[in-house]
Amino acid sequence: GVDESNAPTCMQEVFSGVLAAASKGAGGAHASGAAGVDESNAPTCVPEVIETVAKPAETRSGSCGTKAPRESIEERALKLVPQLEEEELEDMELMRERSQTLATLKRLRRSGSRLVESSRAKFREMRSDPWRTFERSVKSNAFEAFFMGIIILNALVLAYQVELSGIVLGHQLEVKGYSEEASLSGLKISESLSVADRFFTVLFVIEMLLRMLAYGPSWLCSLWNYFDLCVVIAAVSGWVAADEVTVDPMGLRLIRFCRMMRLARILRSQKLLHSLNVLVVSLGASTSMLLWSLCFLCGIQAFAAILLCQVVHWYLATHEVDAAVQVEAFRYYGTMWRAL
């Protein structure tokens, strides 16, 4: 903070002060001692003072601990550049996340509004034209898929009933491995499954009535509908004839066999029919459809096994056959799994 233009004046003042202190001599020992001036160092101190005054202000450093040189603005700016770049990158990443969040919220809002609007439109349509809504529901793929699942479930129940009847017959023929306890448990389970069988019959009757109402007179134009009618009539006849003691057991088994024909209704779906046609054509050379080919063949085998079991059971129950022949026939066709 020294003004260089005033440097000569300052030097004269310093010289005059120093010379005045040195000219006092020995007589002024008490005064110089009180002032704290060392006379022996007076000549040496003068060059130091001159050198100190002559240096620039920012490079001075004396024995009195003057301030260190200050950093320039450029150096400070260079040190702040990396920090500013990091802060800028963080701000950009935060802005990107916010923009993505806003875009996601906008998409969710649009999809939610569309879903609400479609639901409102369907509800308004149901209120304005309930008959059309009923027709659309009956003709939908969901309705078709639901009853396809019911048909498959009914077929599984029927196959299990045939297996249980085979266990009972094995106990009656005193075949090894078929105990009385297994026979009694099979009879109890068969009674429980008969309730499920009647439930399935009620569902199929309701389905046929709904289709008649939805399709109207055009229902009579499809041969599949006549097939459904025959199957439903056979199921209801079996239900009614189950309480009659005088009914031929073979007739009941034939009715059950007709009920198994419900599986053929799967072919009425055009989509499934196309897939099955492709499956049959590519059965020998296909590798990607190996699983479906196996399912298709297992279905055919199960269908034949149920038929053979019912025929053998009827023959053994109504004809006088040698015991050895009965055991041999039961060994191959007594139960569904043996027939398979």
Short mmCIF file of C-alpha atoms in Angstrom, two decimals:
data_model
loop_
_atom_site.label_atom_id
_atom_site.label_comp_id
_atom_site.label_asym_id
_atom_site.label_seq_id
_atom_site.Cartn_x
_atom_site.Cartn_y
_atom_site.Cartn_z
CA GLY A 1 0.00 0.00 0.00
CA VAL A 2 2.91 2.34 -0.55
CA ASP A 3 2.62 5.08 -3.12
CA GLU A 4 5.79 4.93 -5.21
CA SER A 5 5.47 8.58 -6.28
CA ASN A 6 6.08 9.61 -2.67
CA ALA A 7 9.05 7.27 -2.25
CA PRO A 8 11.75 10.07 -2.17
CA THR A 9 9.92 12.04 0.54
CA CYS A 10 9.53 8.91 2.65
CA MET A 11 13.22 8.09 2.30
CA GLN A 12 14.24 11.59 3.45
CA GLU A 13 12.02 11.31 6.51
CA VAL A 14 13.48 7.89 7.36
CA PHE A 15 17.07 9.15 6.93
CA SER A 16 16.45 12.22 9.04
CA GLY A 17 14.96 10.15 11.82
CA VAL A 18 17.74 7.64 11.86
CA LEU A 19 20.52 10.33 11.77
CA ALA A 20 18.85 12.28 14.56
CA ALA A 21 18.86 9.18 16.76
CA ALA A 22 22.49 8.38 15.97
CA SER A 23 23.83 12.01 16.59
CA LYS A 24 22.79 12.01 20.21
CA GLY A 25 26.02 10.18 21.19
CA ALA A 26 26.88 8.65 24.43
CA GLY A 27 25.32 11.42 26.47
CA GLY A 28 21.98 10.34 25.24
CA ALA A 29 22.39 6.74 26.40
CA HIS A 30 19.49 6.96 28.79
CA ALA A 31 17.27 8.41 26.11
CA SER A 32 18.26 5.85 23.54
CA GLY A 33 17.82 3.05 26.03
CA ALA A 34 14.36 4.34 26.86
CA ALA A 35 13.51 4.51 23.19
CA GLY A 36 14.71 0.92 22.57
CA VAL A 37 17.26 1.83 19.85
CA ASP A 38 20.39 -0.24 19.48
CA GLU A 39 23.20 2.14 18.41
CA SER A 40 25.44 -0.66 17.25
CA ASN A 41 22.87 -1.70 14.67
CA ALA A 42 22.12 1.78 13.39
CA PRO A 43 24.39 1.66 10.37
CA THR A 44 23.13 -1.81 9.41
CA CYS A 45 19.47 -0.92 9.79
CA VAL A 46 19.71 1.98 7.35
CA PRO A 47 20.41 -0.18 4.25
CA GLU A 48 17.61 -2.57 5.22
CA VAL A 49 15.14 0.28 5.47
CA ILE A 50 16.27 1.65 2.14
CA GLU A 51 15.95 -1.76 0.49
CA THR A 52 12.51 -2.30 2.01
CA VAL A 53 11.19 1.04 0.84
CA ALA A 54 12.60 0.52 -2.64
CA LYS A 55 10.81 -2.86 -3.17
CA PRO A 56 7.31 -2.99 -4.66
CA ALA A 57 4.45 -3.25 -2.23
CA GLU A 58 3.32 -6.78 -3.22
CA THR A 59 6.88 -8.30 -2.84
CA ARG A 60 7.86 -6.82 0.48
CA SER A 61 8.61 -9.13 3.37
CA GLY A 62 10.32 -7.84 6.46
CA SER A 63 11.17 -9.07 9.89
CA CYS A 64 7.85 -7.57 11.12
CA GLY A 65 5.70 -10.36 9.37
CA THR A 66 4.10 -8.57 6.45
CA LYS A 67 1.22 -10.19 4.43
CA ALA A 68 1.86 -12.94 1.80
CA PRO A 69 1.25 -12.15 -1.90
CA ARG A 70 -2.44 -12.29 -2.91
CA GLU A 71 -3.85 -14.64 -5.62
CA SER A 72 -4.98 -13.08 -8.82
CA ILE A 73 -8.55 -13.20 -10.09
CA GLU A 74 -7.58 -15.54 -12.94
CA GLU A 75 -6.10 -18.11 -10.54
CA ARG A 76 -9.23 -18.08 -8.37
CA ALA A 77 -11.45 -18.46 -11.44
CA LEU A 78 -9.41 -21.45 -12.65
CA LYS A 79 -9.82 -23.13 -9.27
CA LEU A 80 -13.60 -22.60 -9.32
CA VAL A 81 -14.10 -24.01 -12.86
CA PRO A 82 -14.16 -27.76 -11.88
CA GLN A 83 -16.58 -27.12 -9.05
CA LEU A 84 -18.87 -25.15 -11.33
CA GLU A 85 -18.77 -27.94 -13.94
CA GLU A 86 -19.76 -30.56 -11.35
CA GLU A 87 -22.64 -28.42 -10.13
CA GLU A 88 -23.79 -27.89 -13.70
CA LEU A 89 -23.75 -31.65 -14.39
CA GLU A 90 -25.74 -32.32 -11.22
CA ASP A 91 -28.30 -29.70 -12.22
CA MET A 92 -28.63 -31.20 -15.70
CA GLU A 93 -29.12 -34.73 -14.27
CA LEU A 94 -31.75 -33.44 -11.87
CA MET A 95 -33.57 -31.65 -14.68
CA ARG A 96 -33.47 -34.84 -16.79
CA GLU A 97 -34.96 -36.92 -13.96
CA ARG A 98 -37.68 -34.35 -13.40
CA SER A 99 -38.56 -34.29 -17.08
CA GLN A 100 -38.76 -38.10 -17.19
CA THR A 101 -40.97 -38.13 -14.10
CA LEU A 102 -43.27 -35.55 -15.60
CA ALA A 103 -43.50 -37.50 -18.87
CA THR A 104 -44.37 -40.70 -16.97
CA LEU A 105 -47.04 -38.91 -14.97
CA LYS A 106 -48.52 -37.49 -18.15
CA ARG A 107 -48.67 -40.95 -19.78
CA LEU A 108 -50.30 -42.44 -16.68
CA ARG A 109 -52.81 -39.63 -16.60
CA ARG A 110 -53.67 -40.12 -20.26
CA SER A 111 -54.02 -43.90 -19.92
CA GLY A 112 -56.12 -43.48 -16.77
CA SER A 113 -58.37 -40.96 -18.46
CA ARG A 114 -58.78 -43.25 -21.46
CA LEU A 115 -59.63 -46.20 -19.21
CA VAL A 116 -62.16 -44.16 -17.29
CA GLU A 117 -63.66 -42.84 -20.50
CA SER A 118 -63.95 -46.34 -22.00
CA SER A 119 -65.56 -47.63 -18.81
CA ARG A 120 -68.03 -44.79 -18.85
CA ALA A 121 -68.80 -45.44 -22.50
CA LYS A 122 -69.41 -49.13 -21.83
CA PHE A 123 -71.60 -48.32 -18.85
CA ARG A 124 -73.60 -45.83 -20.90
CA GLU A 125 -73.98 -48.40 -23.65
CA MET A 126 -75.14 -51.01 -21.15
CA ARG A 127 -77.76 -48.63 -19.82
CA SER A 128 -78.89 -47.48 -23.23
CA ASP A 129 -78.94 -50.92 -24.94
CA PRO A 130 -78.69 -53.85 -22.48
CA TRP A 131 -79.77 -56.43 -25.05
CA ARG A 132 -76.91 -55.58 -27.37
CA THR A 133 -74.51 -55.80 -24.44
CA PHE A 134 -75.89 -59.24 -23.59
CA GLU A 135 -75.42 -60.46 -27.18
CA ARG A 136 -71.89 -59.13 -27.28
CA SER A 137 -71.04 -60.85 -23.99
CA VAL A 138 -72.36 -64.24 -25.13
CA LYS A 139 -70.51 -63.99 -28.46
CA SER A 140 -67.24 -62.85 -26.88
CA ASN A 141 -64.07 -64.90 -26.64
CA ALA A 142 -64.15 -64.72 -22.84
CA PHE A 143 -67.51 -66.51 -22.74
CA GLU A 144 -66.23 -69.17 -25.13
CA ALA A 145 -62.99 -69.67 -23.19
CA PHE A 146 -64.84 -69.98 -19.87
CA PHE A 147 -67.02 -72.85 -21.07
CA MET A 148 -64.08 -74.49 -22.81
CA GLY A 149 -62.43 -74.63 -19.39
CA ILE A 150 -65.62 -76.06 -17.86
CA ILE A 151 -65.69 -78.78 -20.53
CA ILE A 152 -62.07 -79.77 -19.84
CA LEU A 153 -62.71 -79.81 -16.10
CA ASN A 154 -65.79 -81.99 -16.59
CA ALA A 155 -63.76 -84.41 -18.70
CA LEU A 156 -61.16 -84.70 -15.92
CA VAL A 157 -63.88 -85.41 -13.36
CA LEU A 158 -65.40 -88.08 -15.59
CA ALA A 159 -61.99 -89.74 -16.08
CA TYR A 160 -61.49 -89.82 -12.30
CA GLN A 161 -64.94 -91.38 -11.86
CA VAL A 162 -64.00 -94.14 -14.29
CA GLU A 163 -60.78 -94.74 -12.35
CA LEU A 164 -62.68 -95.04 -9.07
CA SER A 165 -65.19 -97.45 -10.56
CA GLY A 166 -62.26 -99.57 -11.74
CA ILE A 167 -60.89 -99.67 -8.18
CA VAL A 168 -64.27 -100.87 -6.88
CA LEU A 169 -64.43 -103.54 -9.57
CA GLY A 170 -60.90 -104.69 -8.73
CA HIS A 171 -61.91 -105.23 -5.13
CA GLN A 172 -64.99 -107.19 -6.20
CA LEU A 173 -62.82 -109.45 -8.36
CA GLU A 174 -60.37 -109.85 -5.45
CA VAL A 175 -57.44 -108.59 -7.45
CA LYS A 176 -54.26 -108.16 -5.42
CA GLY A 177 -53.62 -104.57 -4.42
CA TYR A 178 -57.30 -103.46 -4.33
CA SER A 179 -58.36 -103.47 -0.71
CA GLU A 180 -61.78 -102.98 0.80
CA GLU A 181 -60.77 -99.60 2.24
CA ALA A 182 -59.78 -98.32 -1.21
CA SER A 183 -63.09 -99.58 -2.58
CA LEU A 184 -65.13 -97.83 0.13
CA SER A 185 -63.22 -94.57 -0.27
CA GLY A 186 -63.72 -94.81 -4.04
CA LEU A 187 -67.48 -95.16 -3.56
CA LYS A 188 -67.60 -92.11 -1.26
CA ILE A 189 -65.59 -89.99 -3.67
CA SER A 190 -67.78 -91.12 -6.58
CA GLU A 191 -70.86 -89.91 -4.71
CA SER A 192 -69.23 -86.54 -4.15
CA LEU A 193 -68.19 -86.28 -7.79
CA SER A 194 -71.75 -87.03 -8.90
CA VAL A 195 -72.78 -83.72 -7.30
CA ALA A 196 -70.08 -81.95 -9.32
CA ASP A 197 -71.29 -83.76 -12.43
CA ARG A 198 -74.80 -82.42 -11.92
CA PHE A 199 -73.41 -78.94 -11.39
CA PHE A 200 -71.63 -79.17 -14.73
CA THR A 201 -74.86 -80.33 -16.37
CA VAL A 202 -76.71 -77.27 -15.02
CA LEU A 203 -73.98 -75.00 -16.39
CA PHE A 204 -74.21 -76.56 -19.85
CA VAL A 205 -77.99 -76.18 -19.88
CA ILE A 206 -77.64 -72.50 -18.95
CA GLU A 207 -75.02 -72.05 -21.65
CA MET A 208 -77.27 -73.55 -24.31
CA LEU A 209 -80.19 -71.34 -23.28
CA LEU A 210 -78.00 -68.23 -23.34
CA ARG A 211 -76.77 -69.06 -26.81
CA MET A 212 -80.33 -69.58 -28.03
CA LEU A 213 -81.33 -66.16 -26.70
CA ALA A 214 -78.26 -64.38 -28.05
CA TYR A 215 -78.24 -65.90 -31.56
CA GLY A 216 -82.00 -66.15 -32.03
CA PRO A 217 -83.19 -68.04 -35.12
CA SER A 218 -79.66 -68.18 -36.49
CA TRP A 219 -78.84 -70.66 -33.72
CA LEU A 220 -80.62 -73.35 -35.77
CA CYS A 221 -78.32 -72.79 -38.74
CA SER A 222 -75.25 -74.36 -37.15
CA LEU A 223 -74.71 -78.11 -36.88
CA TRP A 224 -72.53 -77.60 -33.81
CA ASN A 225 -75.55 -76.27 -31.95
CA TYR A 226 -77.46 -79.48 -32.70
CA PHE A 227 -74.50 -81.42 -31.41
CA ASP A 228 -74.56 -79.35 -28.19
CA LEU A 229 -78.28 -80.02 -27.84
CA CYS A 230 -77.78 -83.79 -28.12
CA VAL A 231 -74.98 -83.75 -25.55
CA VAL A 232 -77.03 -81.70 -23.08
CA ILE A 233 -80.04 -83.99 -23.54
CA ALA A 234 -77.82 -87.03 -22.89
CA ALA A 235 -76.45 -85.42 -19.73
CA VAL A 236 -79.91 -84.58 -18.41
CA SER A 237 -81.11 -88.10 -19.28
CA GLY A 238 -78.21 -89.59 -17.33
CA TRP A 239 -79.05 -87.39 -14.38
CA VAL A 240 -82.68 -88.52 -14.42
CA ALA A 241 -81.86 -92.18 -15.11
CA ALA A 242 -79.30 -92.31 -12.29
CA ASP A 243 -82.15 -92.56 -9.77
CA GLU A 244 -83.85 -95.39 -11.67
CA VAL A 245 -82.82 -98.88 -10.56
CA THR A 246 -84.15 -100.65 -13.64
CA VAL A 247 -81.95 -98.72 -16.07
CA ASP A 248 -79.32 -100.78 -17.87
CA PRO A 249 -75.83 -99.80 -16.58
CA MET A 250 -74.54 -99.99 -20.13
CA GLY A 251 -77.02 -97.29 -21.10
CA LEU A 252 -75.67 -95.03 -18.36
CA ARG A 253 -72.13 -95.66 -19.54
CA LEU A 254 -73.11 -94.80 -23.09
CA ILE A 255 -74.64 -91.59 -21.82
CA ARG A 256 -71.37 -90.79 -20.06
CA PHE A 257 -69.53 -91.56 -23.26
CA CYS A 258 -71.78 -89.11 -25.09
CA ARG A 259 -70.95 -86.50 -22.49
CA MET A 260 -67.29 -87.01 -23.25
CA MET A 261 -68.10 -85.85 -26.77
CA ARG A 262 -68.26 -82.33 -25.34
CA LEU A 263 -64.52 -82.20 -25.89
CA ALA A 264 -65.24 -82.12 -29.61
CA ARG A 265 -66.87 -78.72 -29.08
CA ILE A 266 -63.41 -77.24 -28.87
CA LEU A 267 -63.28 -77.69 -32.62
CA ARG A 268 -66.10 -75.19 -33.07
CA SER A 269 -63.72 -72.33 -32.39
CA GLN A 270 -62.20 -71.25 -35.68
CA LYS A 271 -58.92 -70.18 -34.08
CA LEU A 272 -58.46 -73.49 -32.30
CA LEU A 273 -59.60 -75.40 -35.38
CA HIS A 274 -56.89 -73.76 -37.48
CA SER A 275 -54.23 -74.58 -34.89
CA LEU A 276 -55.34 -78.21 -34.69
CA ASN A 277 -55.26 -78.54 -38.47
CA VAL A 278 -51.73 -77.23 -38.54
CA LEU A 279 -50.86 -79.61 -35.70
CA VAL A 280 -52.23 -82.68 -37.50
CA VAL A 281 -50.46 -81.79 -40.73
CA SER A 282 -47.12 -81.16 -39.02
CA LEU A 283 -47.39 -84.02 -36.52
CA GLY A 284 -44.65 -86.12 -38.07
CA ALA A 285 -42.16 -83.45 -39.11
CA SER A 286 -42.66 -80.78 -36.47
CA THR A 287 -40.24 -80.23 -33.64
CA SER A 288 -41.49 -76.91 -32.28
CA MET A 289 -44.99 -78.36 -31.74
CA LEU A 290 -43.79 -81.52 -30.01
CA LEU A 291 -45.51 -80.66 -26.74
CA TRP A 292 -48.85 -80.00 -28.42
CA SER A 293 -48.48 -83.20 -30.41
CA LEU A 294 -47.96 -85.13 -27.19
CA CYS A 295 -51.05 -83.52 -25.62
CA PHE A 296 -53.09 -84.34 -28.70
CA LEU A 297 -52.04 -88.01 -28.64
CA CYS A 298 -52.63 -88.29 -24.90
CA GLY A 299 -56.14 -86.96 -25.40
CA ILE A 300 -56.86 -89.61 -28.02
CA GLN A 301 -55.48 -92.35 -25.76
CA ALA A 302 -57.52 -91.17 -22.78
CA PHE A 303 -60.65 -91.06 -24.91
CA ALA A 304 -60.10 -94.68 -26.05
CA ALA A 305 -59.18 -95.83 -22.53
CA ILE A 306 -62.42 -94.51 -21.07
CA LEU A 307 -64.43 -96.25 -23.76
CA LEU A 308 -62.62 -99.57 -23.25
CA CYS A 309 -62.99 -99.40 -19.46
CA GLN A 310 -66.72 -98.81 -19.68
CA VAL A 311 -67.22 -101.65 -22.14
CA VAL A 312 -65.14 -104.11 -20.06
CA HIS A 313 -66.90 -103.12 -16.84
CA TRP A 314 -70.29 -103.67 -18.44
CA TYR A 315 -69.25 -107.02 -19.92
CA LEU A 316 -67.83 -108.34 -16.66
CA ALA A 317 -70.88 -107.19 -14.70
CA THR A 318 -73.54 -108.67 -17.02
CA HIS A 319 -71.93 -111.89 -18.34
CA GLU A 320 -70.81 -115.11 -16.74
CA VAL A 321 -67.09 -115.23 -17.37
CA ASP A 322 -64.42 -117.46 -15.92
CA ALA A 323 -62.61 -115.92 -12.94
CA ALA A 324 -59.21 -116.21 -14.59
CA VAL A 325 -60.52 -114.42 -17.69
CA GLN A 326 -62.03 -111.69 -15.53
CA VAL A 327 -58.74 -111.14 -13.73
CA GLU A 328 -56.86 -111.08 -17.03
CA ALA A 329 -59.31 -108.60 -18.55
CA PHE A 330 -59.11 -106.42 -15.46
CA ARG A 331 -55.33 -106.52 -15.60
CA TYR A 332 -55.38 -104.72 -18.95
CA TYR A 333 -58.64 -102.73 -18.96
CA GLY A 334 -59.82 -102.65 -15.33
CA THR A 335 -58.91 -99.02 -14.69
CA MET A 336 -58.24 -96.07 -16.89
CA TRP A 337 -54.52 -96.06 -16.22
CA ARG A 338 -54.26 -99.79 -16.97
CA ALA A 339 -56.06 -99.21 -20.27
CA LEU A 340 -53.67 -96.39 -21.09
#
